[in-house]
Tab-separated table of C-alpha atoms and ligand atoms in Angstrom:
chain	number	residue	atom	x	y	z
A	1	MET	CA	16.921	-21.126	-11.594
A	2	ARG	CA	17.331	-18.316	-14.208
A	3	PHE	CA	15.496	-15.068	-14.733
A	4	ASP	CA	15.764	-11.760	-16.348
A	5	VAL	CA	14.961	-9.833	-13.067
A	6	VAL	CA	14.181	-11.254	-9.566
A	7	VAL	CA	12.425	-8.850	-7.233
A	8	ILE	CA	12.634	-9.306	-3.506
A	9	GLY	CA	9.479	-8.562	-2.091
A	10	GLY	CA	5.761	-8.647	-2.884
A	11	GLY	CA	4.509	-5.576	-1.467
A	12	LEU	CA	3.231	-2.533	-3.661
A	13	ALA	CA	6.618	-1.377	-4.858
A	14	GLY	CA	8.060	-5.021	-5.717
A	15	MET	CA	4.632	-6.100	-7.573
A	16	VAL	CA	4.431	-2.855	-9.748
A	17	CYS	CA	7.950	-3.252	-10.788
A	18	ALA	CA	7.755	-6.918	-11.674
A	19	ILE	CA	4.443	-6.197	-13.663
A	20	GLY	CA	6.108	-3.249	-15.472
A	21	LEU	CA	8.996	-5.466	-16.494
A	22	ALA	CA	6.832	-8.412	-17.388
A	23	GLU	CA	4.484	-6.210	-19.577
A	24	GLN	CA	7.841	-5.363	-21.559
A	25	GLY	CA	8.620	-8.954	-21.808
A	26	LYS	CA	11.032	-9.761	-19.148
A	27	ARG	CA	11.121	-12.948	-17.342
A	28	CYS	CA	10.350	-11.883	-13.602
A	29	ALA	CA	10.321	-13.776	-10.394
A	30	VAL	CA	8.839	-12.152	-7.189
A	31	VAL	CA	10.131	-13.947	-3.752
A	32	SER	CA	8.080	-12.574	-1.075
A	33	SER	CA	8.283	-13.690	2.715
A	34	GLY	CA	5.089	-12.406	4.115
A	35	GLN	CA	2.304	-10.184	3.966
A	36	SER	CA	3.030	-6.709	2.927
A	37	ALA	CA	1.947	-3.273	4.237
A	38	LEU	CA	-0.942	-3.374	1.693
A	39	TYR	CA	-2.625	-5.892	4.064
A	40	PHE	CA	-2.726	-2.886	6.673
A	41	SER	CA	-3.443	-0.126	4.272
A	42	SER	CA	-6.260	2.190	3.843
A	43	GLY	CA	-6.691	0.981	0.296
A	44	SER	CA	-6.092	4.662	-0.899
A	45	LEU	CA	-2.769	5.346	-2.477
A	46	ASP	CA	-1.031	8.654	-1.305
A	47	LEU	CA	1.370	10.742	-3.592
A	48	LEU	CA	2.080	13.773	-1.643
A	49	ALA	CA	-0.050	15.459	1.134
A	50	GLN	CA	2.514	17.452	3.035
A	51	LEU	CA	5.832	19.084	2.617
A	52	PRO	CA	8.480	18.272	5.263
A	53	ASP	CA	8.161	21.670	6.852
A	54	GLY	CA	4.425	20.743	7.555
A	55	THR	CA	2.925	22.860	4.766
A	56	PRO	CA	-0.204	20.782	3.716
A	57	VAL	CA	-0.172	19.909	-0.080
A	58	ASP	CA	-3.498	20.074	-2.128
A	59	ALA	CA	-1.840	20.000	-5.639
A	60	PRO	CA	1.193	17.209	-5.304
A	61	LEU	CA	2.736	17.966	-8.845
A	62	ALA	CA	2.923	21.659	-8.309
A	63	ALA	CA	4.462	21.211	-4.759
A	64	LEU	CA	7.363	18.986	-6.103
A	65	PRO	CA	9.920	21.862	-6.788
A	66	GLU	CA	9.573	22.914	-3.166
A	67	LEU	CA	9.881	19.304	-2.079
A	68	VAL	CA	12.993	18.918	-4.078
A	69	ARG	CA	14.251	22.183	-2.293
A	70	GLN	CA	13.379	20.947	1.186
A	71	ALA	CA	14.201	17.378	0.861
A	72	PRO	CA	17.098	16.788	-1.490
A	73	ARG	CA	17.313	13.008	-0.492
A	74	HIS	CA	13.628	12.313	-0.998
A	75	PRO	CA	13.071	9.456	-3.776
A	76	TYR	CA	11.143	11.980	-5.850
A	77	SER	CA	14.092	14.290	-5.576
A	78	LEU	CA	16.516	11.564	-6.621
A	79	ILE	CA	14.493	10.327	-9.449
A	80	GLY	CA	14.004	13.958	-10.861
A	81	ALA	CA	10.752	16.143	-10.114
A	82	GLU	CA	9.850	16.416	-13.868
A	83	ARG	CA	9.616	12.461	-14.021
A	84	VAL	CA	7.306	12.307	-11.348
A	85	ALA	CA	4.442	13.557	-13.307
A	86	PRO	CA	4.785	10.965	-16.170
A	87	LEU	CA	5.492	8.195	-13.932
A	88	SER	CA	2.465	8.745	-11.801
A	89	ASP	CA	0.360	9.067	-14.896
A	90	GLN	CA	1.888	5.472	-16.077
A	91	ALA	CA	1.348	3.745	-12.341
A	92	ALA	CA	-2.327	4.839	-12.582
A	93	GLN	CA	-2.647	3.278	-16.227
A	94	LEU	CA	-0.776	0.194	-14.918
A	95	LEU	CA	-3.190	0.061	-11.913
A	96	GLN	CA	-6.218	0.178	-14.330
A	97	ARG	CA	-4.626	-2.824	-16.518
A	98	CYS	CA	-4.792	-4.681	-13.387
A	99	GLY	CA	-8.384	-4.295	-13.379
A	100	LEU	CA	-8.447	-1.884	-10.399
A	101	ASN	CA	-11.024	0.919	-10.736
A	102	LEU	CA	-9.265	3.720	-8.771
A	103	GLN	CA	-10.262	7.211	-8.578
A	104	GLY	CA	-8.259	10.477	-8.241
A	105	SER	CA	-5.834	12.774	-9.969
A	106	ASN	CA	-2.001	13.591	-9.465
A	107	GLU	CA	-3.027	17.341	-10.027
A	108	ARG	CA	-5.107	17.660	-6.851
A	109	ASN	CA	-5.478	15.461	-3.861
A	110	HIS	CA	-9.103	14.276	-2.894
A	111	LEU	CA	-9.931	13.758	0.819
A	112	ARG	CA	-10.913	10.488	1.986
A	113	ILE	CA	-12.980	9.409	5.250
A	114	THR	CA	-10.889	7.780	7.777
A	115	PRO	CA	-12.255	5.045	10.190
A	116	LEU	CA	-12.468	7.827	12.640
A	117	GLY	CA	-14.400	10.025	10.579
A	118	THR	CA	-11.916	12.564	9.986
A	119	ARG	CA	-10.543	13.192	6.461
A	120	ARG	CA	-7.089	12.729	5.031
A	121	ALA	CA	-5.670	13.920	1.713
A	122	THR	CA	-4.730	11.157	-0.778
A	123	TRP	CA	-4.295	10.753	-4.553
A	124	LEU	CA	-6.005	7.347	-5.893
A	125	SER	CA	-8.937	5.727	-3.961
A	126	PRO	CA	-11.184	2.679	-4.680
A	127	GLN	CA	-14.667	3.785	-6.005
A	128	ALA	CA	-15.806	2.445	-2.514
A	129	ILE	CA	-14.366	4.987	-0.415
A	130	GLY	CA	-15.036	8.449	-2.178
A	131	GLU	CA	-15.840	11.949	-0.673
A	132	LEU	CA	-18.800	13.218	1.293
A	133	PRO	CA	-21.317	15.302	-0.890
A	134	TRP	CA	-24.436	14.538	1.505
A	135	GLU	CA	-25.689	16.431	4.445
A	136	SER	CA	-26.966	13.445	6.348
A	137	VAL	CA	-25.514	9.924	6.392
A	138	ALA	CA	-26.225	6.485	8.266
A	139	VAL	CA	-23.094	5.035	9.764
A	140	ILE	CA	-23.854	1.462	10.241
A	141	GLY	CA	-21.437	-0.971	12.078
A	142	ILE	CA	-21.869	-4.683	12.155
A	143	GLU	CA	-23.031	-6.385	15.260
A	144	GLY	CA	-20.220	-8.122	17.271
A	145	PHE	CA	-17.479	-6.700	14.955
A	146	LEU	CA	-15.107	-4.766	17.085
A	147	ASP	CA	-12.805	-3.488	14.507
A	148	PHE	CA	-15.046	-0.487	13.256
A	149	GLN	CA	-16.814	1.786	15.913
A	150	PRO	CA	-19.692	3.648	13.944
A	151	GLN	CA	-20.286	5.877	16.756
A	152	LEU	CA	-16.713	7.128	16.879
A	153	ALA	CA	-16.833	7.537	13.048
A	154	ALA	CA	-20.366	9.414	13.201
A	155	ASP	CA	-19.396	11.946	15.928
A	156	SER	CA	-16.181	13.017	14.131
A	157	LEU	CA	-18.303	13.673	10.820
A	158	MET	CA	-20.553	15.490	12.668
A	159	GLN	CA	-18.347	17.749	14.549
A	160	ALA	CA	-15.682	18.132	11.553
A	161	LEU	CA	-18.119	18.276	8.731
A	162	GLY	CA	-21.811	19.361	10.163
A	163	VAL	CA	-22.912	16.052	8.547
A	164	ARG	CA	-26.301	14.675	10.093
A	165	THR	CA	-25.346	11.032	11.189
A	166	GLU	CA	-27.269	8.212	12.344
A	167	VAL	CA	-25.854	5.053	13.914
A	168	ASN	CA	-27.210	1.650	13.736
A	169	TRP	CA	-26.258	-1.893	14.009
A	170	LEU	CA	-26.600	-4.492	11.224
A	171	HIS	CA	-27.619	-8.100	12.405
A	172	LEU	CA	-27.591	-10.606	9.681
A	173	PRO	CA	-28.380	-13.991	10.662
A	174	ALA	CA	-26.012	-15.295	7.909
A	175	LEU	CA	-23.208	-13.926	10.149
A	176	ASP	CA	-24.200	-15.714	13.308
A	177	ARG	CA	-21.911	-18.619	12.965
A	178	LEU	CA	-18.938	-16.619	12.330
A	179	ARG	CA	-20.094	-14.313	15.151
A	180	ASN	CA	-19.706	-17.224	17.686
A	181	ASN	CA	-16.005	-17.278	17.396
A	182	PRO	CA	-14.977	-13.700	18.037
A	183	SER	CA	-11.347	-14.254	16.852
A	184	GLU	CA	-12.812	-15.070	13.430
A	185	PHE	CA	-15.104	-12.407	13.204
A	186	ARG	CA	-12.750	-10.311	11.304
A	187	ALA	CA	-13.061	-8.022	7.921
A	188	VAL	CA	-12.070	-10.511	5.485
A	189	ASN	CA	-14.015	-13.407	6.994
A	190	ILE	CA	-17.178	-11.080	6.970
A	191	ALA	CA	-16.432	-10.293	3.451
A	192	ARG	CA	-16.495	-13.746	2.270
A	193	VAL	CA	-19.861	-14.131	3.704
A	194	LEU	CA	-21.381	-10.790	2.625
A	195	ASP	CA	-20.051	-11.037	-0.989
A	196	LEU	CA	-22.068	-14.022	-1.504
A	197	PRO	CA	-25.092	-13.200	-3.815
A	198	GLU	CA	-27.657	-15.018	-1.812
A	199	ASN	CA	-26.882	-12.742	1.073
A	200	ARG	CA	-27.426	-9.362	-0.942
A	201	MET	CA	-31.231	-9.072	-0.757
A	202	PRO	CA	-31.576	-9.679	3.116
A	203	MET	CA	-28.753	-7.340	3.742
A	204	ALA	CA	-30.257	-4.644	1.350
A	205	ASP	CA	-33.492	-5.104	3.068
A	206	GLU	CA	-32.086	-4.449	6.713
A	207	LEU	CA	-29.742	-1.456	5.682
A	208	ARG	CA	-32.680	0.443	3.874
A	209	ARG	CA	-34.713	-0.249	7.115
A	210	LEU	CA	-31.635	1.072	9.303
A	211	ALA	CA	-30.851	4.168	7.247
A	212	GLY	CA	-34.109	5.710	7.375
A	213	ASP	CA	-34.069	8.858	5.386
A	214	ALA	CA	-30.318	9.239	5.397
A	215	GLU	CA	-29.087	10.100	1.825
A	216	ALA	CA	-26.240	7.559	1.960
A	217	ILE	CA	-24.856	4.813	4.099
A	218	PHE	CA	-21.522	4.199	5.356
A	219	LEU	CA	-20.517	0.616	6.232
A	220	PRO	CA	-17.087	-0.779	7.547
A	221	ALA	CA	-15.088	-2.217	4.537
A	222	CYS	CA	-16.083	-5.757	5.027
A	223	LEU	CA	-17.491	-6.180	1.323
A	224	GLY	CA	-15.712	-6.775	-2.089
A	225	LEU	CA	-12.754	-8.850	-1.337
A	226	GLU	CA	-12.036	-9.342	-4.975
A	227	GLU	CA	-13.920	-6.588	-6.934
A	228	ASP	CA	-16.158	-3.760	-6.575
A	229	ALA	CA	-19.185	-5.936	-8.037
A	230	PRO	CA	-20.846	-6.995	-4.765
A	231	LEU	CA	-20.794	-3.143	-3.509
A	232	LEU	CA	-22.403	-1.987	-6.680
A	233	ALA	CA	-25.070	-4.811	-6.640
A	234	LEU	CA	-25.950	-3.986	-2.811
A	235	GLN	CA	-26.089	-0.200	-3.760
A	236	ALA	CA	-28.521	-0.886	-6.749
A	237	ALA	CA	-30.512	-3.209	-4.353
A	238	VAL	CA	-30.683	-0.714	-1.472
A	239	GLY	CA	-31.425	2.307	-3.887
A	240	LYS	CA	-29.048	4.576	-2.078
A	241	PRO	CA	-25.093	5.474	-2.121
A	242	VAL	CA	-23.300	2.939	-0.007
A	243	ARG	CA	-19.637	3.967	0.714
A	244	LEU	CA	-17.074	1.904	2.741
A	245	LEU	CA	-14.832	3.194	5.825
A	246	PRO	CA	-11.482	1.302	6.179
A	247	THR	CA	-11.438	-0.889	9.187
A	248	LEU	CA	-8.472	-2.164	11.654
A	249	PRO	CA	-6.192	-4.632	9.747
A	250	PRO	CA	-6.661	-6.955	7.934
A	251	SER	CA	-7.661	-4.387	5.195
A	252	VAL	CA	-10.242	-5.883	2.699
A	253	LEU	CA	-9.494	-2.852	0.426
A	254	GLY	CA	-5.692	-3.407	0.685
A	255	MET	CA	-6.126	-7.008	0.050
A	256	ARG	CA	-7.946	-6.386	-2.904
A	257	LEU	CA	-5.046	-4.393	-4.268
A	258	HIS	CA	-2.640	-7.015	-3.692
A	259	GLN	CA	-4.967	-9.798	-5.416
A	260	ALA	CA	-5.299	-7.740	-8.347
A	261	LEU	CA	-1.528	-7.125	-8.671
A	262	ARG	CA	-0.894	-10.802	-8.358
A	263	ARG	CA	-3.457	-11.766	-10.701
A	264	ARG	CA	-1.772	-9.337	-13.463
A	265	LEU	CA	1.753	-10.569	-12.852
A	266	GLN	CA	0.626	-14.314	-13.138
A	267	GLN	CA	-1.239	-13.557	-16.292
A	268	LEU	CA	2.037	-12.027	-17.829
A	269	GLY	CA	3.726	-15.281	-16.972
A	270	GLY	CA	5.610	-13.661	-14.098
A	271	VAL	CA	6.604	-16.090	-11.028
A	272	PHE	CA	5.218	-15.360	-7.599
A	273	MET	CA	6.953	-17.239	-4.707
A	274	PRO	CA	5.217	-16.513	-1.618
A	275	GLY	CA	6.328	-17.840	1.868
A	276	ASP	CA	10.177	-17.730	0.729
A	277	SER	CA	12.584	-15.266	1.869
A	278	VAL	CA	16.012	-14.221	0.299
A	279	LEU	CA	18.450	-14.873	3.174
A	280	ARG	CA	21.863	-13.948	1.553
A	281	ALA	CA	23.519	-13.136	-1.728
A	282	ASP	CA	26.835	-13.798	-3.764
A	283	ILE	CA	28.219	-10.444	-4.866
A	284	ASP	CA	31.111	-10.259	-7.045
A	285	ALA	CA	32.899	-7.338	-8.672
A	286	GLY	CA	30.062	-5.008	-7.705
A	287	ARG	CA	27.533	-7.421	-9.016
A	288	VAL	CA	24.787	-9.665	-7.241
A	289	THR	CA	25.575	-13.018	-9.047
A	290	GLY	CA	23.366	-15.372	-6.744
A	291	LEU	CA	20.518	-15.168	-4.450
A	292	TYR	CA	19.993	-18.023	-1.543
A	293	THR	CA	16.386	-18.222	-0.445
A	294	ARG	CA	14.939	-20.456	2.416
A	295	ASN	CA	12.928	-22.676	0.466
A	296	HIS	CA	15.665	-23.225	-2.491
A	297	GLY	CA	18.480	-23.776	-0.053
A	298	ASP	CA	21.957	-24.173	-1.811
A	299	ILE	CA	20.361	-23.689	-5.256
A	300	PRO	CA	20.726	-19.899	-6.216
A	301	LEU	CA	18.311	-17.992	-8.034
A	302	GLN	CA	20.360	-16.061	-10.765
A	303	ALA	CA	19.102	-12.961	-12.489
A	304	GLN	CA	20.676	-10.106	-14.696
A	305	GLN	CA	19.162	-7.408	-12.569
A	306	VAL	CA	17.756	-7.621	-8.979
A	307	VAL	CA	15.376	-5.315	-7.441
A	308	LEU	CA	15.270	-4.969	-3.591
A	309	ALA	CA	11.491	-3.910	-2.443
A	310	SER	CA	11.797	-5.722	1.030
A	311	GLY	CA	9.825	-2.800	2.749
A	312	SER	CA	10.964	-1.010	6.065
A	313	PHE	CA	11.083	-2.400	9.429
A	314	PHE	CA	7.480	-3.487	9.551
A	315	SER	CA	8.164	-6.015	6.785
A	316	ASN	CA	11.789	-6.898	7.979
A	317	GLY	CA	13.362	-5.197	4.964
A	318	LEU	CA	15.363	-3.246	7.663
A	319	ALA	CA	16.422	-4.520	11.056
A	320	ALA	CA	17.526	-2.391	14.162
A	321	ASP	CA	19.817	-3.792	16.895
A	322	PHE	CA	21.899	-2.032	19.494
A	323	ASP	CA	24.646	-1.230	17.038
A	324	GLY	CA	22.462	0.501	14.514
A	325	VAL	CA	20.069	-0.089	11.741
A	326	ARG	CA	20.921	-2.763	8.860
A	327	GLU	CA	19.818	-3.991	5.667
A	328	PRO	CA	19.771	-7.803	6.254
A	329	VAL	CA	20.317	-9.516	2.888
A	330	PHE	CA	23.117	-7.382	1.320
A	331	GLY	CA	24.392	-5.266	4.181
A	332	LEU	CA	23.588	-2.173	2.057
A	333	ASP	CA	24.489	1.579	3.334
A	334	VAL	CA	21.603	2.715	5.317
A	335	ASP	CA	20.831	6.244	5.959
A	336	SER	CA	20.004	6.549	9.842
A	337	GLN	CA	21.091	8.296	13.123
A	338	ALA	CA	24.128	6.895	14.975
A	339	ASP	CA	22.722	7.520	18.462
A	340	ARG	CA	19.765	5.453	19.390
A	341	ALA	CA	18.307	8.268	21.388
A	342	ASP	CA	17.589	10.189	18.280
A	343	TRP	CA	15.687	7.538	16.435
A	344	SER	CA	12.505	8.382	17.909
A	345	ARG	CA	10.521	10.918	19.788
A	346	SER	CA	8.583	10.362	23.046
A	347	ASP	CA	5.717	12.363	21.726
A	348	LEU	CA	3.789	9.920	19.823
A	349	PHE	CA	2.154	12.642	17.372
A	350	ALA	CA	5.604	14.168	16.492
A	351	PRO	CA	7.347	13.424	13.229
A	352	GLN	CA	9.522	10.017	13.967
A	353	PRO	CA	12.781	10.136	12.674
A	354	TYR	CA	13.181	6.255	12.156
A	355	LEU	CA	10.563	6.627	9.653
A	356	GLN	CA	12.965	8.326	7.381
A	357	PHE	CA	15.783	5.642	7.597
A	358	GLY	CA	16.476	3.593	4.791
A	359	VAL	CA	19.033	2.106	2.056
A	360	ARG	CA	20.851	4.827	0.332
A	361	THR	CA	20.537	4.654	-3.443
A	362	ASP	CA	21.924	6.958	-6.433
A	363	GLY	CA	19.685	8.834	-8.777
A	364	ARG	CA	18.975	5.667	-10.634
A	365	LEU	CA	17.886	4.140	-7.376
A	366	ARG	CA	20.647	1.533	-7.576
A	367	ALA	CA	21.531	0.594	-4.026
A	368	LEU	CA	24.918	1.438	-2.443
A	369	ARG	CA	27.234	-0.629	-0.546
A	370	HIS	CA	30.251	0.778	1.012
A	371	GLY	CA	29.642	4.126	-0.824
A	372	GLU	CA	29.709	2.377	-4.374
A	373	ALA	CA	26.406	1.548	-6.539
A	374	LEU	CA	26.123	-2.077	-6.993
A	375	THR	CA	25.555	-2.204	-10.882
A	376	ASN	CA	22.446	-4.674	-10.913
A	377	LEU	CA	20.961	-3.985	-7.617
A	378	TYR	CA	18.171	-1.354	-7.508
A	379	ALA	CA	16.252	-0.375	-4.129
A	380	ILE	CA	12.782	0.849	-4.257
A	381	GLY	CA	9.594	1.688	-2.041
A	382	ALA	CA	9.829	1.460	1.616
A	383	VAL	CA	12.965	-0.152	2.188
A	384	THR	CA	14.664	3.303	0.768
A	385	GLY	CA	15.235	6.219	2.838
A	386	GLY	CA	14.859	10.040	2.765
A	387	TYR	CA	11.285	10.511	3.438
A	388	ASP	CA	8.497	10.038	6.041
A	389	PRO	CA	5.401	8.144	4.367
A	390	LEU	CA	3.159	8.726	7.332
A	391	ARG	CA	3.677	12.467	7.795
A	392	GLN	CA	4.289	13.706	4.281
A	393	GLY	CA	1.650	11.075	2.962
A	394	CYS	CA	3.552	9.682	-0.005
A	395	GLY	CA	4.113	6.081	0.898
A	396	ALA	CA	2.507	4.308	-2.255
A	397	GLY	CA	3.473	7.353	-4.455
A	398	VAL	CA	7.148	6.522	-3.640
A	399	SER	CA	6.633	2.754	-3.981
A	400	LEU	CA	4.732	3.255	-7.370
A	401	ILE	CA	6.964	5.905	-9.051
A	402	GLY	CA	10.235	4.172	-8.026
A	403	ALA	CA	8.768	0.884	-9.139
A	404	LEU	CA	8.442	2.109	-12.845
A	405	HIS	CA	11.541	4.196	-12.865
A	406	VAL	CA	13.549	1.262	-12.180
A	407	ALA	CA	11.387	-0.949	-14.495
A	408	GLN	CA	12.077	1.390	-17.367
A	409	GLN	CA	15.880	1.640	-16.655
A	410	ILE	CA	16.098	-2.065	-16.668
A	411	ALA	CA	14.438	-2.404	-20.035
A	412	ALA	CA	16.314	0.472	-21.626
A	413	GLU	CA	19.636	-1.134	-20.277
A	414	GLU	CA	18.822	-4.465	-21.905
A	415	GLU	CA	17.936	-2.825	-25.241
A	416	ARG	CA	21.376	-1.023	-25.337
A	417	PRO	CA	23.909	-3.111	-27.610
B	501	FAD	C1	0.517	-0.457	8.445
B	501	FAD	C2	1.013	0.500	7.287
B	501	FAD	C3	-0.187	1.062	6.671
B	501	FAD	C4	0.068	1.918	5.491
B	501	FAD	N1	-0.925	2.469	4.933
B	501	FAD	C5	-0.528	3.247	3.956
B	501	FAD	C6	-2.041	3.739	3.017
B	501	FAD	O1	-2.971	3.557	3.515
B	501	FAD	N2	-1.548	4.644	1.812
B	501	FAD	C7	-0.355	4.757	1.659
B	501	FAD	O2	-0.257	5.299	0.519
B	501	FAD	N3	0.743	4.251	2.072
B	501	FAD	C8	0.634	3.548	3.355
B	501	FAD	N4	1.439	2.923	3.933
B	501	FAD	C9	2.849	3.290	3.564
B	501	FAD	C10	3.424	1.930	2.827
B	501	FAD	O3	4.842	1.908	3.271
B	501	FAD	C11	3.636	2.066	1.179
B	501	FAD	O4	2.462	2.601	0.689
B	501	FAD	C12	3.875	0.818	0.631
B	501	FAD	O5	2.735	-0.016	0.528
B	501	FAD	C13	5.097	0.189	0.837
B	501	FAD	O6	5.261	-0.871	-0.084
B	501	FAD	P1	6.730	-1.790	-0.460
B	501	FAD	O7	6.369	-2.698	-1.268
B	501	FAD	O8	7.894	-0.879	-0.338
B	501	FAD	O9	6.748	-2.468	1.086
B	501	FAD	P2	5.800	-3.535	1.984
B	501	FAD	O10	4.502	-3.397	1.543
B	501	FAD	O11	6.297	-3.521	3.297
B	501	FAD	O12	6.396	-4.894	1.234
B	501	FAD	C14	7.472	-5.585	1.499
B	501	FAD	C15	7.507	-7.095	1.392
B	501	FAD	O13	8.861	-7.750	1.301
B	501	FAD	C16	8.612	-8.951	2.023
B	501	FAD	N5	10.158	-9.140	2.200
B	501	FAD	C17	10.856	-8.463	3.269
B	501	FAD	N6	12.200	-9.175	3.485
B	501	FAD	C18	12.067	-10.032	2.533
B	501	FAD	C19	13.202	-11.083	2.094
B	501	FAD	N7	14.654	-11.152	2.566
B	501	FAD	N8	12.952	-11.989	1.131
B	501	FAD	C20	11.605	-11.899	0.500
B	501	FAD	N9	10.771	-10.961	0.959
B	501	FAD	C21	11.004	-10.116	1.622
B	501	FAD	C22	7.947	-8.819	2.929
B	501	FAD	O14	7.279	-9.971	3.575
B	501	FAD	C23	6.678	-7.903	2.264
B	501	FAD	O15	5.746	-8.637	1.758
B	501	FAD	C24	1.417	2.081	5.019
B	501	FAD	C25	2.551	1.451	5.771
B	501	FAD	C26	2.184	0.600	7.081
B	501	FAD	C27	3.598	0.192	7.646
């Protein structure tokens, strides 16, 4: 099977790279073994929230020169600080073309509310999340749903922001059947019920009653599996602003991102191969010449260019054993620490060194193997090293900006005679 480009990994980085290429007429396939980090994410996309020395960042673009100084191996430094602004603009436009209505600016972070009621700086958020311009809110949980604790969120909102909060529980008979099976009573299944138009008015009536005179309502993100429409319709029916707070995984807001990316890729003629894994590759004279997957056995996938977007340890893009950290498909060079004792810190809240481990690349994001760049293999997103997505609040930004940086280079490369 021949493609212009094969992308390994269907997370944020891989999907956006494939969409960027497909929009330029490339025939792309995405092979993806399992669920990506999006299924576990808040649904907000971070660009840069903190410098490596711990300084908080309000204005991500303005902070880039200092980031480059402090972290020369950070993907933004490798790509070039001056490229981050245009690439982040293009990423936001691409997400819009996928039908995603995200809000925020790369000039200035906004603060999203976390499930614990605290605030975290981020770049782009779904309309449903938003900031907190109200003095009183009703935080309403769903009876029997354990992946969101309204009391916890309300207490933090009250203590940290001085917002008057009221806590209540929504009981809807439409959810009774699901509730009887606690292992099924999860955000995604609840959203499938609450998104049904026939449940909107009973829910709106109940929310209006529970919210009393609060100015706005906060609900766990169990609504709008495919789009914002159910939330907007509910809001209109209640007559008050309704906002969603992320829940424990699986994340409805993250899944919605994935579905939108997948739809766009397939509309553009891209091939998505879920549930398949790239196991090994043929490499000849510094080029990847074939990829072997679990489902295709001995028949190799062939492509002029290959993009590795297989994620970090969480997604098995990196593997750790007693001898060290390795990249399992190509055996690429990985930045890590030789002594296992240096991989992590016992203080859970300290920066964890292993989060910065990842595949080494050159400035074009071509992956290095035995110190040399493979000429047609790029590495993007969480599989690459040199940054801490949690601490620095830059996970999605690194994925999106790397994805488009690579897509543009591949397109330019092929235009050259
Ligand atoms: C739990 C969690 C929550 C996060 N939340 C946020 C957040 O709210 N906001 C934010 O900005 N960032 C967040 N991040 C950071 C996150 O790493 C990035 O935002 C980004 O989503 C990473 O995307 P990715 O495509 O590089 O990797 P991933 O999302 O990890 O995707 C990699 C994909 O590759 C597949 N794969 C792996 N190996 C193979 C193979 N051999 N063959 C085929 N497929 C393969 C995996 O199954 C997976 O689908 C979070 C990270 C984690 C782990």
